[in-house]
CSV table of C-alpha atoms in Angstrom, one decimal:
chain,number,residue,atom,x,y,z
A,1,UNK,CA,0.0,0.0,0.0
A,2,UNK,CA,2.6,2.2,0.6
A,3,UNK,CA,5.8,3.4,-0.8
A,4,UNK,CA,9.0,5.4,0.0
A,5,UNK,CA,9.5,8.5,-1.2
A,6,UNK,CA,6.0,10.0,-1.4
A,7,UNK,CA,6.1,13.1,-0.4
A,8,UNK,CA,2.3,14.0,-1.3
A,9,UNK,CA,0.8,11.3,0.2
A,10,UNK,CA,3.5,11.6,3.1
A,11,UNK,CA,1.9,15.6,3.5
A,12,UNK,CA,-1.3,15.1,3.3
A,13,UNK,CA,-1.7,12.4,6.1
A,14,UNK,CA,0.1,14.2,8.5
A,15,UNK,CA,-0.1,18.0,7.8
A,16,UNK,CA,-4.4,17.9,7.4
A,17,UNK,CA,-4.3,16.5,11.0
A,18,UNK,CA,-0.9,17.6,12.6
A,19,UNK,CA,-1.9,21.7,11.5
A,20,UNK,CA,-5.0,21.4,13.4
A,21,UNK,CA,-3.6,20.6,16.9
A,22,UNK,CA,-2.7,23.4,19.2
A,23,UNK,CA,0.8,24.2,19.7
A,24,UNK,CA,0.3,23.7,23.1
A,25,UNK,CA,3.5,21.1,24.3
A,26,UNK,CA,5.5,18.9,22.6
A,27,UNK,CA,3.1,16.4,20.8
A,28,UNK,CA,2.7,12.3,21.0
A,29,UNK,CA,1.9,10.8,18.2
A,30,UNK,CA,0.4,7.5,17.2
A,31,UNK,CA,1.2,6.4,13.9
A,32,UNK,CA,-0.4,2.8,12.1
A,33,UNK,CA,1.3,1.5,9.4
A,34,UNK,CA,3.0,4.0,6.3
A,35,UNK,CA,6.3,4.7,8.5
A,36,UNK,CA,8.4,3.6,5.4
A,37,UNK,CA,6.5,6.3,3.2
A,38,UNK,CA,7.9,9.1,4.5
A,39,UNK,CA,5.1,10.6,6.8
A,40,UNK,CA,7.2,10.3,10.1
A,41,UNK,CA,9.6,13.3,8.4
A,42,UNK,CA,6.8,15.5,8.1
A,43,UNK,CA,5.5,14.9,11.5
A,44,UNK,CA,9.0,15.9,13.0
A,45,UNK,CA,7.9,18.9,11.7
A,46,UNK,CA,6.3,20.1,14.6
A,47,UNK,CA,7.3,20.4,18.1
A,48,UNK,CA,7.3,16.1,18.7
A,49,UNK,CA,7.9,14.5,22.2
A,50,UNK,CA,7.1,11.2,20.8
A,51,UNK,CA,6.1,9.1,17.7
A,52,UNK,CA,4.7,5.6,18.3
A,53,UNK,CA,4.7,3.6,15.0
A,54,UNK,CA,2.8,0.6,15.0
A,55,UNK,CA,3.2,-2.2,11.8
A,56,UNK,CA,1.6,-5.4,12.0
A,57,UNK,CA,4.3,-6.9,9.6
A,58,UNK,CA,8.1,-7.0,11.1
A,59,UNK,CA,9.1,-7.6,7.9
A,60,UNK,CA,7.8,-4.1,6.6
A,61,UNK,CA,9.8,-2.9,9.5
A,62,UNK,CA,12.7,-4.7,7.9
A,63,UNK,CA,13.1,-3.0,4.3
A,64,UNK,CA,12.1,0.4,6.0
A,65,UNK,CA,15.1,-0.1,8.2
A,66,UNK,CA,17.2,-1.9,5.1
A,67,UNK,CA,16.5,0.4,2.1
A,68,UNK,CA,15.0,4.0,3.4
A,69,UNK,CA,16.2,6.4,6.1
A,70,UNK,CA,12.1,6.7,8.1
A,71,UNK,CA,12.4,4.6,10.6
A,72,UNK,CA,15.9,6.4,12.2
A,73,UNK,CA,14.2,9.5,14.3
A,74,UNK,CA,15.4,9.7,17.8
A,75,UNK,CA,11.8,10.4,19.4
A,76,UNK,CA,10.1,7.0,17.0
A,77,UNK,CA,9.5,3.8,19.0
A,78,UNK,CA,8.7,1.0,16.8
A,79,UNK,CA,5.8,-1.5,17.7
A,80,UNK,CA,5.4,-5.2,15.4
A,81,UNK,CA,2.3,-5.6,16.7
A,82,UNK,CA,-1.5,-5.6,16.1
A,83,UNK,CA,-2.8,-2.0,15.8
A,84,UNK,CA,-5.9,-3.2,17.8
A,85,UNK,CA,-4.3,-4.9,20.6
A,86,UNK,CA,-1.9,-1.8,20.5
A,87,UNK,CA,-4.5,0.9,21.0
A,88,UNK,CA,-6.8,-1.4,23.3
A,89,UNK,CA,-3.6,-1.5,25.9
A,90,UNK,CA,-2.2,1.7,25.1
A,91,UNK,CA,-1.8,4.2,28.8
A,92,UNK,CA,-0.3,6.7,26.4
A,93,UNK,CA,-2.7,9.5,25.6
A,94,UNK,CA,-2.1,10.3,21.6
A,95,UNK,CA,-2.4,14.0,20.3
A,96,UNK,CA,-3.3,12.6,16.8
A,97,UNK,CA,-3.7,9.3,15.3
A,98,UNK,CA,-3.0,8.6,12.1
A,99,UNK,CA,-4.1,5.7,10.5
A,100,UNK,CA,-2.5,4.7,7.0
A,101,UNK,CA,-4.5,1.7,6.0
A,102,UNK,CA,-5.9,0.4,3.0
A,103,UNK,CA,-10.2,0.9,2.9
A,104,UNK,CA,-12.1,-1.6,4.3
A,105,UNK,CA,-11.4,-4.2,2.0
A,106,UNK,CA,-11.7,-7.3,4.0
A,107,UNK,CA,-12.3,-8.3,7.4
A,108,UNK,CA,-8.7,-7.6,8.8
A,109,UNK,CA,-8.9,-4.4,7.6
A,110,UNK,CA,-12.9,-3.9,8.2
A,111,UNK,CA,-12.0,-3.4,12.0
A,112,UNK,CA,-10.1,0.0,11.6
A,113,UNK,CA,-13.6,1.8,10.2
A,114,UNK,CA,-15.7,1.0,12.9
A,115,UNK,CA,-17.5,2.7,16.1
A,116,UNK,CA,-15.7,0.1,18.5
A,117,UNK,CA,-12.4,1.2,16.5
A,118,UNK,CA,-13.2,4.9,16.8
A,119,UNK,CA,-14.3,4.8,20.4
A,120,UNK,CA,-11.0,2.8,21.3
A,121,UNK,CA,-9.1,5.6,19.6
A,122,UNK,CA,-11.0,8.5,21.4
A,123,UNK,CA,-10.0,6.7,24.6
A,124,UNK,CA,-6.4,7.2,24.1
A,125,UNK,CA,-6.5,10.5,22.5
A,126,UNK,CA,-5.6,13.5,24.7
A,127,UNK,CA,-8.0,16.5,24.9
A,128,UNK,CA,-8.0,18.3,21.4
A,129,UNK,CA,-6.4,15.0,19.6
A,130,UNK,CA,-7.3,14.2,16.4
A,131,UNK,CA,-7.5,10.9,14.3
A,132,UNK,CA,-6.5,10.4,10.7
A,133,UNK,CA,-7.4,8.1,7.9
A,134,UNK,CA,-7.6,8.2,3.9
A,135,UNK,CA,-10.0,6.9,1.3
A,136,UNK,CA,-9.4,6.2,-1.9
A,137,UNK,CA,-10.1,9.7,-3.7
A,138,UNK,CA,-12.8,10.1,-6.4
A,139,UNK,CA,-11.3,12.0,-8.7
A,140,UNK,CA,-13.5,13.3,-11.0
A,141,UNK,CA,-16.3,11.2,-10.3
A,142,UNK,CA,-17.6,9.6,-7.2
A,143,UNK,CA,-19.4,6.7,-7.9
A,144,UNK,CA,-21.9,5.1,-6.0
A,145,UNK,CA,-20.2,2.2,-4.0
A,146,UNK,CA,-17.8,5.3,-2.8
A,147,UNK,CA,-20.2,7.5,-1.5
A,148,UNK,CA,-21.8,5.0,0.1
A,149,UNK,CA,-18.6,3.8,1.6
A,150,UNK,CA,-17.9,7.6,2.7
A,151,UNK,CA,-21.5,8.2,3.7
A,152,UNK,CA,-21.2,4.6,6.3
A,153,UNK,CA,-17.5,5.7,7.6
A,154,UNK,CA,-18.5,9.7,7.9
A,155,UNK,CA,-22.0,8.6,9.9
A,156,UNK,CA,-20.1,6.0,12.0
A,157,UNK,CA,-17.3,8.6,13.5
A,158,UNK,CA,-20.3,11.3,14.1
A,159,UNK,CA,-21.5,8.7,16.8
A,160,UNK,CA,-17.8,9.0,18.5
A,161,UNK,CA,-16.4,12.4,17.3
A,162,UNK,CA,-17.9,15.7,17.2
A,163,UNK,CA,-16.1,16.9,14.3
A,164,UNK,CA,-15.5,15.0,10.8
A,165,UNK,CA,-14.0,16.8,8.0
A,166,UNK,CA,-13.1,15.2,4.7
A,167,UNK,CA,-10.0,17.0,2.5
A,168,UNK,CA,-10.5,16.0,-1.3
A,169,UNK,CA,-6.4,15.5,-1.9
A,170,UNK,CA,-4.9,12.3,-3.5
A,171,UNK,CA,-6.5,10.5,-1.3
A,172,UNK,CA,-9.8,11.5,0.4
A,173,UNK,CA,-8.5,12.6,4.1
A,174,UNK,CA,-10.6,12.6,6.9
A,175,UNK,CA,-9.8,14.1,10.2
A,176,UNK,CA,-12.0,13.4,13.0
A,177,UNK,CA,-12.0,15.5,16.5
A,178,UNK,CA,-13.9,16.5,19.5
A,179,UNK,CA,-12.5,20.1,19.4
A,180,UNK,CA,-13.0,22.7,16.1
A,181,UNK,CA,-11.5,21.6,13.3
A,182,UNK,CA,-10.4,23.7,10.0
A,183,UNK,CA,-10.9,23.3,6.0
A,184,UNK,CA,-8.0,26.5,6.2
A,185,UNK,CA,-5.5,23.8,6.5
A,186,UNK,CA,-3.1,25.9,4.2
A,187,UNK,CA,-3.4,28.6,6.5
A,188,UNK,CA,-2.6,26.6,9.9
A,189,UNK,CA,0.1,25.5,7.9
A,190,UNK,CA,2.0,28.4,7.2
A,191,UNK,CA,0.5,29.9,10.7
A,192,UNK,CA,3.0,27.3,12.7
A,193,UNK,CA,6.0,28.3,9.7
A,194,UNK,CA,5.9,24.3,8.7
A,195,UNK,CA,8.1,23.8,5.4
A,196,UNK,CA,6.4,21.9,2.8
């Protein structure tokens, strides 16, 4: 699903989420899956205390370590675990969470798009957290089977979240929140003076 070297996907999963989070303290982050892309270099953009990245497959872990230069920040702590079991036994409390999976495809990945999955995230999240995930984009067109799948997932995190914004980008973004959230992303952006 994911790639080294993306820098557009890489942006778009963590700024849309990252901007929106008050400068308030250095930040902890929970990442699941995509640390070889690239995204953990544009989370160090901001002022990080910690970045937890969770992969199900070591052997992901592996080539990231083997062929790219992600996985070697100081404040990232690697996890080969399950995402589920991580979050379910997590103490941490996460100012976003950003979840780079594929769509619900299948039953494995089913479990990450649902209100038990959402409500287990707002659990660990800290006041004013966020959670991130991407859909596949539409494009030009969104069919049917995609809006529906957008209309499930968006009605689903209203039940948990108070706030659910989707960003049309390569992906379709959403970001997910009990505190305001922005579409101005461009402006919280350059607000906080983060290079992209």
């Amino acid at each position: 699903f994911h790639s080294s070297g993306d820098s557009l996907n890489a942006e778009e999963y963590a700024h849309f989420v990252m901007a929106q989070i008050p400068g308030r303290h250095p930040l902890s982050v929970l990442l699941v899956s995509g640390g070889i892309s690239g995204v953990i270099d544009e989370i160090l953009k901001y002022n990080i205390r910690k970045i937890d990245y969770v992969e199900l497959d070591p052997e992901i872990i592996n080539i990231g370590r083997q062929y790219t230069d992600n996985l070697k920040a100081d404040k990232l702590t690697i996890h080969a675990t399950d995402a589920r079991k991580f979050i379910d036994s997590s103490e941490e409390q996460y100012d976003a969470v950003i979840v780079m999976l594929p769509e619900p495809l299948n039953l494995q990945l089913n479990r990450f798009y649902t209100e038990e999955f959402f409500i287990a995230v707002n659990n660990i999240m800290a006041d004013g957290g966020s959670l991130c995930f991407g859909l596949p984009a539409g494009d030009n067109y969104i069919n049917r089977e995609l809006a529906e799948c957008y209309r499930v997932i968006a009605a689903t995190a209203r039940r948990v979240f108070l706030q659910v914004i989707a960003y049309p980008a390569s992906r379709t973004i959403f970001v997910l929140s009990d505190a305001p959230l922005s579409y101005e992303v461009a402006g919280l952006i350059a607000k906080k003076n983060i290079p992209t």
